[in-house]
PDB file of C-alpha atoms in Angstrom:
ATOM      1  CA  UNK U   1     143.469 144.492 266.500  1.00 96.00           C
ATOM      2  CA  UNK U   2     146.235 144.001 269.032  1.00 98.00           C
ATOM      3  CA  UNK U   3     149.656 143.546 268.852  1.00 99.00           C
ATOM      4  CA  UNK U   4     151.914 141.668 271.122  1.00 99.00           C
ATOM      5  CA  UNK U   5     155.477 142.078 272.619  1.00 99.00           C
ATOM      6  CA  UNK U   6     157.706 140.231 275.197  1.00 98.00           C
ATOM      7  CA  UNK U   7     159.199 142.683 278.282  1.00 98.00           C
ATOM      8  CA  UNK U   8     162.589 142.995 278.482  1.00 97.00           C
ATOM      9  CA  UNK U   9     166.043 141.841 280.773  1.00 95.00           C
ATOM     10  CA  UNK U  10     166.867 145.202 281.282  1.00 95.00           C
ATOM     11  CA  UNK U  11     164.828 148.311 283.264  1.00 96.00           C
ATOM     12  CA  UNK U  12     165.616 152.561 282.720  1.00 95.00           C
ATOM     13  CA  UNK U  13     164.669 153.123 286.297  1.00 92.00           C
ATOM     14  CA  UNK U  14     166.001 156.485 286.267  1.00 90.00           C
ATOM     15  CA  UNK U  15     164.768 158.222 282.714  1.00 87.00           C
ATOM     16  CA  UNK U  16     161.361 161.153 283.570  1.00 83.00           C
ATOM     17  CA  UNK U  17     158.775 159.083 282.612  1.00 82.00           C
ATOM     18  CA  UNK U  18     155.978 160.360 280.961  1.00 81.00           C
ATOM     19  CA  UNK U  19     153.358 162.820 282.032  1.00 80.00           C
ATOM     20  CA  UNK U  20     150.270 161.089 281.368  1.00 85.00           C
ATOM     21  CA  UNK U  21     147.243 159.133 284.000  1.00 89.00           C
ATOM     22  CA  UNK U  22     149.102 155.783 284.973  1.00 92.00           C
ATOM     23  CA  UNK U  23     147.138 152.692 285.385  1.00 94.00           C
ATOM     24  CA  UNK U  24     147.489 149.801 287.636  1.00 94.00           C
ATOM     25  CA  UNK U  25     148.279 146.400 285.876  1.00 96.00           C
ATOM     26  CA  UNK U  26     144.905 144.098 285.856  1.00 97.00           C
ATOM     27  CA  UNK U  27     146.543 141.087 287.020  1.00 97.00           C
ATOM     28  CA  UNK U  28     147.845 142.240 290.118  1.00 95.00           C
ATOM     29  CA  UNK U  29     146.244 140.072 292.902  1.00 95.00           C
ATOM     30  CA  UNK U  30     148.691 136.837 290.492  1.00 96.00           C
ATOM     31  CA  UNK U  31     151.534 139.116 290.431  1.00 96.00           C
ATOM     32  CA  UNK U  32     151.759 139.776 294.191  1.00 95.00           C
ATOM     33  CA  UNK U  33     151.251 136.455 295.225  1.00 96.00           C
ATOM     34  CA  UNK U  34     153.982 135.327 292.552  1.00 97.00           C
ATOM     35  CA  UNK U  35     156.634 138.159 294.076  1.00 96.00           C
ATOM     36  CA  UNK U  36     155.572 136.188 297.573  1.00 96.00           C
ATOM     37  CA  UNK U  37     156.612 132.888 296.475  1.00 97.00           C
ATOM     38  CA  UNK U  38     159.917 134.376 294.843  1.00 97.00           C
ATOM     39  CA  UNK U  39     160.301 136.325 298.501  1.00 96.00           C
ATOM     40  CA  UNK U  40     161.164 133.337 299.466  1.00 96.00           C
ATOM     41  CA  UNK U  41     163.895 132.369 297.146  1.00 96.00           C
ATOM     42  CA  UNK U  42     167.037 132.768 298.165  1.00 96.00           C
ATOM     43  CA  UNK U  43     169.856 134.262 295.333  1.00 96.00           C
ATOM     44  CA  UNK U  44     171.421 131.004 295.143  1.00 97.00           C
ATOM     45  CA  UNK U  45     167.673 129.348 294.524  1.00 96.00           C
ATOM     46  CA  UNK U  46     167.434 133.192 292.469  1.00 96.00           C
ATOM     47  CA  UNK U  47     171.054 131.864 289.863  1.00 96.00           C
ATOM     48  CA  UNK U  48     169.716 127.937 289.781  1.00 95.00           C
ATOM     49  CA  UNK U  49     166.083 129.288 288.741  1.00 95.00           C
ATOM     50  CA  UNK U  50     167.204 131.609 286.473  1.00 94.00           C
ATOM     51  CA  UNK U  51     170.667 131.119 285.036  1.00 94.00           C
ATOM     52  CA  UNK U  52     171.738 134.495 286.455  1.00 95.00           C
ATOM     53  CA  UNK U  53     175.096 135.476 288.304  1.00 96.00           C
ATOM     54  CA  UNK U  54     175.652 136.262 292.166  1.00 96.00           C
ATOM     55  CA  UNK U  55     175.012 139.766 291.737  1.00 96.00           C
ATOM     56  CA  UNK U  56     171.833 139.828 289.676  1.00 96.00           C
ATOM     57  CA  UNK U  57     170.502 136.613 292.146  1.00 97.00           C
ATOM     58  CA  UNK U  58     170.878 139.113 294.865  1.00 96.00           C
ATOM     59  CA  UNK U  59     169.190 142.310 293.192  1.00 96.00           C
ATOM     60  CA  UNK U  60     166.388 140.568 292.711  1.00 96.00           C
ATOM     61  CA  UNK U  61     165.806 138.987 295.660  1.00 96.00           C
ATOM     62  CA  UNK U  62     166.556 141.805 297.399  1.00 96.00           C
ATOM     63  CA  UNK U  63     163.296 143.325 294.997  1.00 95.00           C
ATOM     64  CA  UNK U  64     161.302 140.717 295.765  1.00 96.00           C
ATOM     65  CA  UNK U  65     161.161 141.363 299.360  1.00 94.00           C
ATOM     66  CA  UNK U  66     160.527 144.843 298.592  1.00 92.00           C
ATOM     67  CA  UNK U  67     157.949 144.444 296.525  1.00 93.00           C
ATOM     68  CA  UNK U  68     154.347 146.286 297.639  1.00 88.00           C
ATOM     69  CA  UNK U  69     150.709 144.900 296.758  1.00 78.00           C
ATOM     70  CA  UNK U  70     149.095 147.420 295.003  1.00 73.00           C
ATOM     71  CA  UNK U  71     151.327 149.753 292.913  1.00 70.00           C
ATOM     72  CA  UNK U  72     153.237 152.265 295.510  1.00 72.00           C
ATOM     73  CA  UNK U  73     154.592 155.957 294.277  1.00 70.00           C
ATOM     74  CA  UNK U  74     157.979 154.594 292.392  1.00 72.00           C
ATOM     75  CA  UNK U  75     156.276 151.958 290.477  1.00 88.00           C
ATOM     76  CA  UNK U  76     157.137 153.748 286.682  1.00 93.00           C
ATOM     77  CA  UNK U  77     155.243 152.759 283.220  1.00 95.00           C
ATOM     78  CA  UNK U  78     155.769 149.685 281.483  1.00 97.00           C
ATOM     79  CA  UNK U  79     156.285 150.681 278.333  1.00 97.00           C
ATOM     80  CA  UNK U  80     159.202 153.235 279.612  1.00 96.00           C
ATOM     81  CA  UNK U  81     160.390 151.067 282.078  1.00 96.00           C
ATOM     82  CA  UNK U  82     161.530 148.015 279.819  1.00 98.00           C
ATOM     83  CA  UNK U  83     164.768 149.157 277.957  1.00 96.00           C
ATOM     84  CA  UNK U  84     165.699 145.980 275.519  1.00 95.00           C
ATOM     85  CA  UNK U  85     166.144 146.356 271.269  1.00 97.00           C
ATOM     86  CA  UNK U  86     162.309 146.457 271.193  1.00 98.00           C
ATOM     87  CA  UNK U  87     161.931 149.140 273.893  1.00 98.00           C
ATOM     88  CA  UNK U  88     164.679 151.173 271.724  1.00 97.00           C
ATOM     89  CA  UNK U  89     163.249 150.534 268.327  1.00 97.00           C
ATOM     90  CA  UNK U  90     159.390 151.603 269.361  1.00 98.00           C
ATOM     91  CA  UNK U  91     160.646 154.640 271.182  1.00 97.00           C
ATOM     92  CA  UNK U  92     157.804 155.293 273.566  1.00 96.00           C
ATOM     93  CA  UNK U  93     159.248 158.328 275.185  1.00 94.00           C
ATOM     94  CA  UNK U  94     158.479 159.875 271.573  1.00 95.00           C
ATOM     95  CA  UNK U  95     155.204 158.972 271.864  1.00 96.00           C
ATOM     96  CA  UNK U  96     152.144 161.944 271.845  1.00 96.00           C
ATOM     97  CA  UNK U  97     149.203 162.160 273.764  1.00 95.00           C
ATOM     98  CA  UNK U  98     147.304 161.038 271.245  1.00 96.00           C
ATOM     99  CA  UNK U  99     149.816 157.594 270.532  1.00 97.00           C
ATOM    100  CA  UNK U 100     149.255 157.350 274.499  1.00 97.00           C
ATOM    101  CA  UNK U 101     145.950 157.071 274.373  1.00 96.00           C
ATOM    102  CA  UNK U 102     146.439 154.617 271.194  1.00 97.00           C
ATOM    103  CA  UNK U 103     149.033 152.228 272.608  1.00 98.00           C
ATOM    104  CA  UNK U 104     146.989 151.733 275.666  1.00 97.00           C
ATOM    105  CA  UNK U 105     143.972 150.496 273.601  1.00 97.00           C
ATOM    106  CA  UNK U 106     145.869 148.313 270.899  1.00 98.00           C
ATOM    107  CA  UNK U 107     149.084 147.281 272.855  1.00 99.00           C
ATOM    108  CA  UNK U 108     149.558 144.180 275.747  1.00 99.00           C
ATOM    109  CA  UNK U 109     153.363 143.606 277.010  1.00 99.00           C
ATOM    110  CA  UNK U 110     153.275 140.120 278.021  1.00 99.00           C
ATOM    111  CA  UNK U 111     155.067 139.216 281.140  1.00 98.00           C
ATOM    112  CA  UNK U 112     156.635 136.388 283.599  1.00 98.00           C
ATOM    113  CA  UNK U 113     155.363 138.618 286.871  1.00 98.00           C
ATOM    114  CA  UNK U 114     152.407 140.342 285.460  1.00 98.00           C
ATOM    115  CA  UNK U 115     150.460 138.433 282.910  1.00 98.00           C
ATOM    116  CA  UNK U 116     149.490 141.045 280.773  1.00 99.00           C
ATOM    117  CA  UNK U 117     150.357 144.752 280.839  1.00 99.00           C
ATOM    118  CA  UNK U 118     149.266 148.021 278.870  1.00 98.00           C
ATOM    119  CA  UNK U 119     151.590 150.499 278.246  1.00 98.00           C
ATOM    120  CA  UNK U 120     151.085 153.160 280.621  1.00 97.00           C
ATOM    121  CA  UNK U 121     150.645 150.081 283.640  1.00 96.00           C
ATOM    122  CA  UNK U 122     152.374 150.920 286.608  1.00 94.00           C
ATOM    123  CA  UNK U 123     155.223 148.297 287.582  1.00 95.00           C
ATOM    124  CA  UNK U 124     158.309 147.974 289.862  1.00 95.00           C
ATOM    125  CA  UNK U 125     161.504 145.979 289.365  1.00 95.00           C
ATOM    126  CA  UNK U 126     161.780 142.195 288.710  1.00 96.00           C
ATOM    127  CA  UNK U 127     163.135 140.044 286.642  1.00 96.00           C
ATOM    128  CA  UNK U 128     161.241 136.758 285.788  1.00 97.00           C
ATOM    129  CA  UNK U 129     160.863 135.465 282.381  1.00 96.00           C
ATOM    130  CA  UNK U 130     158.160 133.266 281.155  1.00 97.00           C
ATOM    131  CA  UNK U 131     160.268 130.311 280.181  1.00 94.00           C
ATOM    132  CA  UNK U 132     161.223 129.735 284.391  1.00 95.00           C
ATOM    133  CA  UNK U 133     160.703 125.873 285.501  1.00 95.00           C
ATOM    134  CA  UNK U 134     159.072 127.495 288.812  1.00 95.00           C
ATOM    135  CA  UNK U 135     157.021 125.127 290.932  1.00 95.00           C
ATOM    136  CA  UNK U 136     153.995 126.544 292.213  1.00 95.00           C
ATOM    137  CA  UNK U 137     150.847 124.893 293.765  1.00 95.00           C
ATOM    138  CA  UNK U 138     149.646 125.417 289.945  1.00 96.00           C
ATOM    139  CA  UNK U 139     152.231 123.631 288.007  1.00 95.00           C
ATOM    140  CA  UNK U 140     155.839 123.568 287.237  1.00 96.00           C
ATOM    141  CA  UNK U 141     156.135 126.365 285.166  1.00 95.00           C
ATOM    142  CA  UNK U 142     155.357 129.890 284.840  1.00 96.00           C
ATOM    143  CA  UNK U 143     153.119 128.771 281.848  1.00 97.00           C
ATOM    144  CA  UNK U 144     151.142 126.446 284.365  1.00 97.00           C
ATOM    145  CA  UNK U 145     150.804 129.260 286.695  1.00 97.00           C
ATOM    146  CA  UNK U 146     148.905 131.535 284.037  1.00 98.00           C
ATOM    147  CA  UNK U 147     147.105 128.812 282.751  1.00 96.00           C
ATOM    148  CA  UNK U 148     143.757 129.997 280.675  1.00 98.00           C
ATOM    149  CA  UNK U 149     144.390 133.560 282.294  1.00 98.00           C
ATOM    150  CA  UNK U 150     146.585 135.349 279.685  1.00 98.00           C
ATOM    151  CA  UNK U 151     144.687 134.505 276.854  1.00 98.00           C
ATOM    152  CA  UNK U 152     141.061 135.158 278.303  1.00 98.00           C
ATOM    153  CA  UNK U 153     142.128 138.604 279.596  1.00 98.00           C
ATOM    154  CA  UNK U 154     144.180 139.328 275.362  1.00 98.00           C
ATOM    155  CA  UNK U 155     140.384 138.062 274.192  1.00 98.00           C
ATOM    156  CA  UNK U 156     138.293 140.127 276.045  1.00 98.00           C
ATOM    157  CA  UNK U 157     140.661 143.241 275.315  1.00 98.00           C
ATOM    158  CA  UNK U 158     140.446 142.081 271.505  1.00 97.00           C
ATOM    159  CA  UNK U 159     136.391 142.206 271.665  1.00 95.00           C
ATOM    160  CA  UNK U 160     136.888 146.243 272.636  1.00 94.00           C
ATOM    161  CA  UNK U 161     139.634 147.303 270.338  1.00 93.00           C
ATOM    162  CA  UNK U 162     139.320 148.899 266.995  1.00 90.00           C
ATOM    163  CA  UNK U 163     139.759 147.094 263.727  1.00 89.00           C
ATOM    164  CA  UNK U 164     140.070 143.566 262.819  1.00 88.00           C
ATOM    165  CA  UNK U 165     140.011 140.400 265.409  1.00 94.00           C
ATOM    166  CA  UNK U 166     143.530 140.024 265.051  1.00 98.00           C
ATOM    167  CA  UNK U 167     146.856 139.365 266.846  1.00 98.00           C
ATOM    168  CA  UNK U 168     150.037 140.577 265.717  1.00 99.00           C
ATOM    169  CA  UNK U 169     152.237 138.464 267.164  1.00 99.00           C
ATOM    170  CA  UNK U 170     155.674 140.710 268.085  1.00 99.00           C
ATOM    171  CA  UNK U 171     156.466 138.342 271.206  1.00 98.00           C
ATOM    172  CA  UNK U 172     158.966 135.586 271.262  1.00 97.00           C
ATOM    173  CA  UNK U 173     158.022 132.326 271.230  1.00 96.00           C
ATOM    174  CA  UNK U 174     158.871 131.826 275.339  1.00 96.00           C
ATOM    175  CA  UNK U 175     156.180 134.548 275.852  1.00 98.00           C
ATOM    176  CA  UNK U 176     153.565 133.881 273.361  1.00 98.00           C
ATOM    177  CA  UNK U 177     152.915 130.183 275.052  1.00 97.00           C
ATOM    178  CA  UNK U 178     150.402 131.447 276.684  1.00 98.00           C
ATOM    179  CA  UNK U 179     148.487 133.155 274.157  1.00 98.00           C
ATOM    180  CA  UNK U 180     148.248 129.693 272.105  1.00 96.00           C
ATOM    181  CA  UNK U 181     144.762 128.874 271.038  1.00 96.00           C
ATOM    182  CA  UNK U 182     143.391 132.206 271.010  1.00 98.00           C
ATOM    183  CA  UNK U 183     140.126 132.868 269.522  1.00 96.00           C
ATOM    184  CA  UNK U 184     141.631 135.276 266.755  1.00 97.00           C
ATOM    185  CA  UNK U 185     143.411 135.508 263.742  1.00 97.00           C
ATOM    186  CA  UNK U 186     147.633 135.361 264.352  1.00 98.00           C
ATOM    187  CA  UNK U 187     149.947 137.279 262.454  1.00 98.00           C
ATOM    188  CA  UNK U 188     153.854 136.316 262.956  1.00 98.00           C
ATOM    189  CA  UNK U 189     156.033 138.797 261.293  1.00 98.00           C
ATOM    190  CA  UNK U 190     159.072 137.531 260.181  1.00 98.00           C
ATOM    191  CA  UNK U 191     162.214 139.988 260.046  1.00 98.00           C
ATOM    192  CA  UNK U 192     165.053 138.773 257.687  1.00 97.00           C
ATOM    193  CA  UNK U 193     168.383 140.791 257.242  1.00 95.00           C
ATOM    194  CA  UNK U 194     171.840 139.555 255.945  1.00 92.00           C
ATOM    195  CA  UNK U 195     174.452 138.003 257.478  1.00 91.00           C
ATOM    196  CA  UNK U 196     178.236 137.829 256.685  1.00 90.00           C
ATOM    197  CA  UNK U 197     178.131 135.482 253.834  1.00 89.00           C
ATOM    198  CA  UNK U 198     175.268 136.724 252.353  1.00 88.00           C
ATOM    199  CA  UNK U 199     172.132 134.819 253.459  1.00 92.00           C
ATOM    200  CA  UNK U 200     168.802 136.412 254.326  1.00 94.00           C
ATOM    201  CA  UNK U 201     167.898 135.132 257.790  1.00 95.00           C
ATOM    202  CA  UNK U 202     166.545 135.960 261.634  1.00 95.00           C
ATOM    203  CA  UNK U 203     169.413 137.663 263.006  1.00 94.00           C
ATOM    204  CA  UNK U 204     168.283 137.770 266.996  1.00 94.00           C
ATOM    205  CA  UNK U 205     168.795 141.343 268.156  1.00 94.00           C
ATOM    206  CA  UNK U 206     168.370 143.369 264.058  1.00 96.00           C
ATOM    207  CA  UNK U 207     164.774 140.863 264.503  1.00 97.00           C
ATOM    208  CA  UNK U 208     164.182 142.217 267.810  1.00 97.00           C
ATOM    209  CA  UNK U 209     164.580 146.098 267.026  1.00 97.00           C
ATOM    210  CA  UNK U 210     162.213 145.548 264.107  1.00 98.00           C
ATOM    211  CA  UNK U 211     159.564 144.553 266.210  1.00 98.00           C
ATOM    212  CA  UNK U 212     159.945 147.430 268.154  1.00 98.00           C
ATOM    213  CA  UNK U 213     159.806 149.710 264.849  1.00 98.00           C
ATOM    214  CA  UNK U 214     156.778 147.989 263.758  1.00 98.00           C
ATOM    215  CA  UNK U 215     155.192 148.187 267.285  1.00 99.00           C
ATOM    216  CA  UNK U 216     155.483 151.645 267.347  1.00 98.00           C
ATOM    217  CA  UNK U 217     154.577 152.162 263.565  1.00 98.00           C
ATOM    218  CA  UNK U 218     151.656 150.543 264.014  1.00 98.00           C
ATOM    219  CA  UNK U 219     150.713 152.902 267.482  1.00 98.00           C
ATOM    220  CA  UNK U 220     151.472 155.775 265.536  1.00 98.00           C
ATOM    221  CA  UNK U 221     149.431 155.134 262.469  1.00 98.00           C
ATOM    222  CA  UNK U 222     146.773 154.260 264.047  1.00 98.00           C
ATOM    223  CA  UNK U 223     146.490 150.707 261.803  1.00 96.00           C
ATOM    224  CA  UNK U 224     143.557 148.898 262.130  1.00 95.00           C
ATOM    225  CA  UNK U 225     143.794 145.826 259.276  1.00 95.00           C
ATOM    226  CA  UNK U 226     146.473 143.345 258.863  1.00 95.00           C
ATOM    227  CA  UNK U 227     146.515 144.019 255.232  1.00 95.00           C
ATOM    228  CA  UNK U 228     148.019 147.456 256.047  1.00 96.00           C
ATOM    229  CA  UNK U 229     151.070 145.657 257.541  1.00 97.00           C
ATOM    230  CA  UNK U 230     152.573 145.543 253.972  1.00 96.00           C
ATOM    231  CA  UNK U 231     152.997 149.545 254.338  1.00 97.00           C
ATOM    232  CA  UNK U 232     155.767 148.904 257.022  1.00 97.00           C
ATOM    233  CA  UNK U 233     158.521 150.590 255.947  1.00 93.00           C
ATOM    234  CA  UNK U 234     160.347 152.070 258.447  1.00 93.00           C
ATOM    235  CA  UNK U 235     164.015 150.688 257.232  1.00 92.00           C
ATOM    236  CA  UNK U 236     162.092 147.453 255.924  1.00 96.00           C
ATOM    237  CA  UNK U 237     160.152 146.538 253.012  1.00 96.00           C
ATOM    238  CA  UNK U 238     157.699 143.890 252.553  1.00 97.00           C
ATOM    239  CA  UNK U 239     159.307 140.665 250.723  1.00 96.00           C
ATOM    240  CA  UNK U 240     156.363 138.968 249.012  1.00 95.00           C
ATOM    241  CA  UNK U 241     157.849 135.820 248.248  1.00 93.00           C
ATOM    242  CA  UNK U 242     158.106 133.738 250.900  1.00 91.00           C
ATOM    243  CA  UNK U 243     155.288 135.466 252.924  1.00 97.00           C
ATOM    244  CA  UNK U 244     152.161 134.137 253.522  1.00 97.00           C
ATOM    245  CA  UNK U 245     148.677 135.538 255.572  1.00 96.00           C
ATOM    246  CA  UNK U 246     150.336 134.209 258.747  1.00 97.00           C
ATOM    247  CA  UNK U 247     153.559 135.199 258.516  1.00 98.00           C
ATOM    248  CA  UNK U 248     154.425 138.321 256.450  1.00 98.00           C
ATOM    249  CA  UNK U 249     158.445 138.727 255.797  1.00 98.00           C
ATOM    250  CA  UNK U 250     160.007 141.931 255.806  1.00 98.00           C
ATOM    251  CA  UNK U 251     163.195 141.976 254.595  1.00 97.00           C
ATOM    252  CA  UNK U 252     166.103 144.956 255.957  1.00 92.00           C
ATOM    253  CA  UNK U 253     167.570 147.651 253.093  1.00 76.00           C
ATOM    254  CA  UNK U 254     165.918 145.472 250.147  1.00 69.00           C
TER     255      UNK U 254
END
């Protein structure tokens, strides 16, 4: 079984990160020669591309032409190196050895850059999402560029992992594009809290958080059937009406 989450906007380049073996992303040879064409962007190409303002343009391109084949000294862990809701709610710097060793068997960060990372994957600054209209000599998107790759790489992970042949899905629908017509089982989780008037619905960032919590949870306990998803309960409860196999809702302080 392996679950599946989306990177995040913003990077803790400056936290210890953690003191286990790093490992260098598998997709690297794609993610160099990506950083090469965005080398040549400039930050007014950078805030047309990506909807981004003058300063962030410039940071980036700026880490573009920095950026190193291979994975040089201050590359820092994925899974500590992303620091959006779902970074916050998994809490990987609370991790043990033993989740480590886990996460890095059952859990694939799917990224614009690098395709597909593991937790402890070593990774330097950048900021490119997966829904970017980039031209390459592949396509028009960063969807064309990754083409078949994503998924074949999540499928042959799947055939080594323990438990069931199954996906939870914890990605956004931008990043999960990719994955589309996997040879697996999907599970969506669906994370409904109130709003002000009362209604039980997706609210964006409570919905990202939860996936975080449930990323984690599932690291931590070692889960190995989808049926055990019911046993989240880490500030959620499972809502059975409403769910189905696909697309179990969990519902917040019910």
């Amino acid at each position: 079984m392996l679950t599946l989450i989306s990177p995040a906007k913003s990077l803790d380049l400056r936290s210890p990160t953690p003191g286990h073996q790093t490992t260098e992303p598998r997709m690297l040879d794609d993610a160099t020669s990506l950083a090469t064409i965005m080398a040549g962007k400039t930050s007014a190409d950078l805030r047309m591309l990506m909807g981004v303002s003058e300063e962030i343009a410039t940071l980036n391109v700026e880490r573009y032409r920095n950026f190193q084949p291979g994975t040089p000294d201050e590359a820092r862990p994925a899974a500590t190196t992303f620091n959006g809701a779902v970074y916050r709610g998994m809490e990987p710097h609370l991790f043990t050895t033993r989740d480590w060793t886990e996460a890095q068997k059952v859990l694939r960060i799917l990224s614009g850059l690098y395709g597909v990372l593991r937790p402890l994957d070593r990774i330097q600054p950048y900021r490119l999402e997966m829904g970017t209209a980039l031209h390459t000599d592949r396509g028009s998107t960063l969807v064309d560029w990754w083409g078949e790759r994503i998924r074949m790489l999540l499928e042959a992970d799947l055939a080594e992992s323990p438990g069931a042949k199954v996906i939870v899905n914890l990605a956004s629908a931008e990043y999960f594009r990719p994955v589309r017509g996997i040879d697996a089982t999907v599970i969506s989780p669906r994370f409904e809290s109130r709003d002000r008037q009362g209604r039980w619905k997706v609210i964006s960032f409570t919905a990202k958080t939860a996936r975080g919590l449930m990323a984690g949870w599932l690291v931590r306990n070692r889960v190995r059937t989808p049926g055990a998803l019911k046993n989240f309960d880490v500030g959620w409860r499972y809502h059975v009406e409403g769910s189905t196999p696909e697309v179990p809702v969990f519902r917040k302080g019910e």
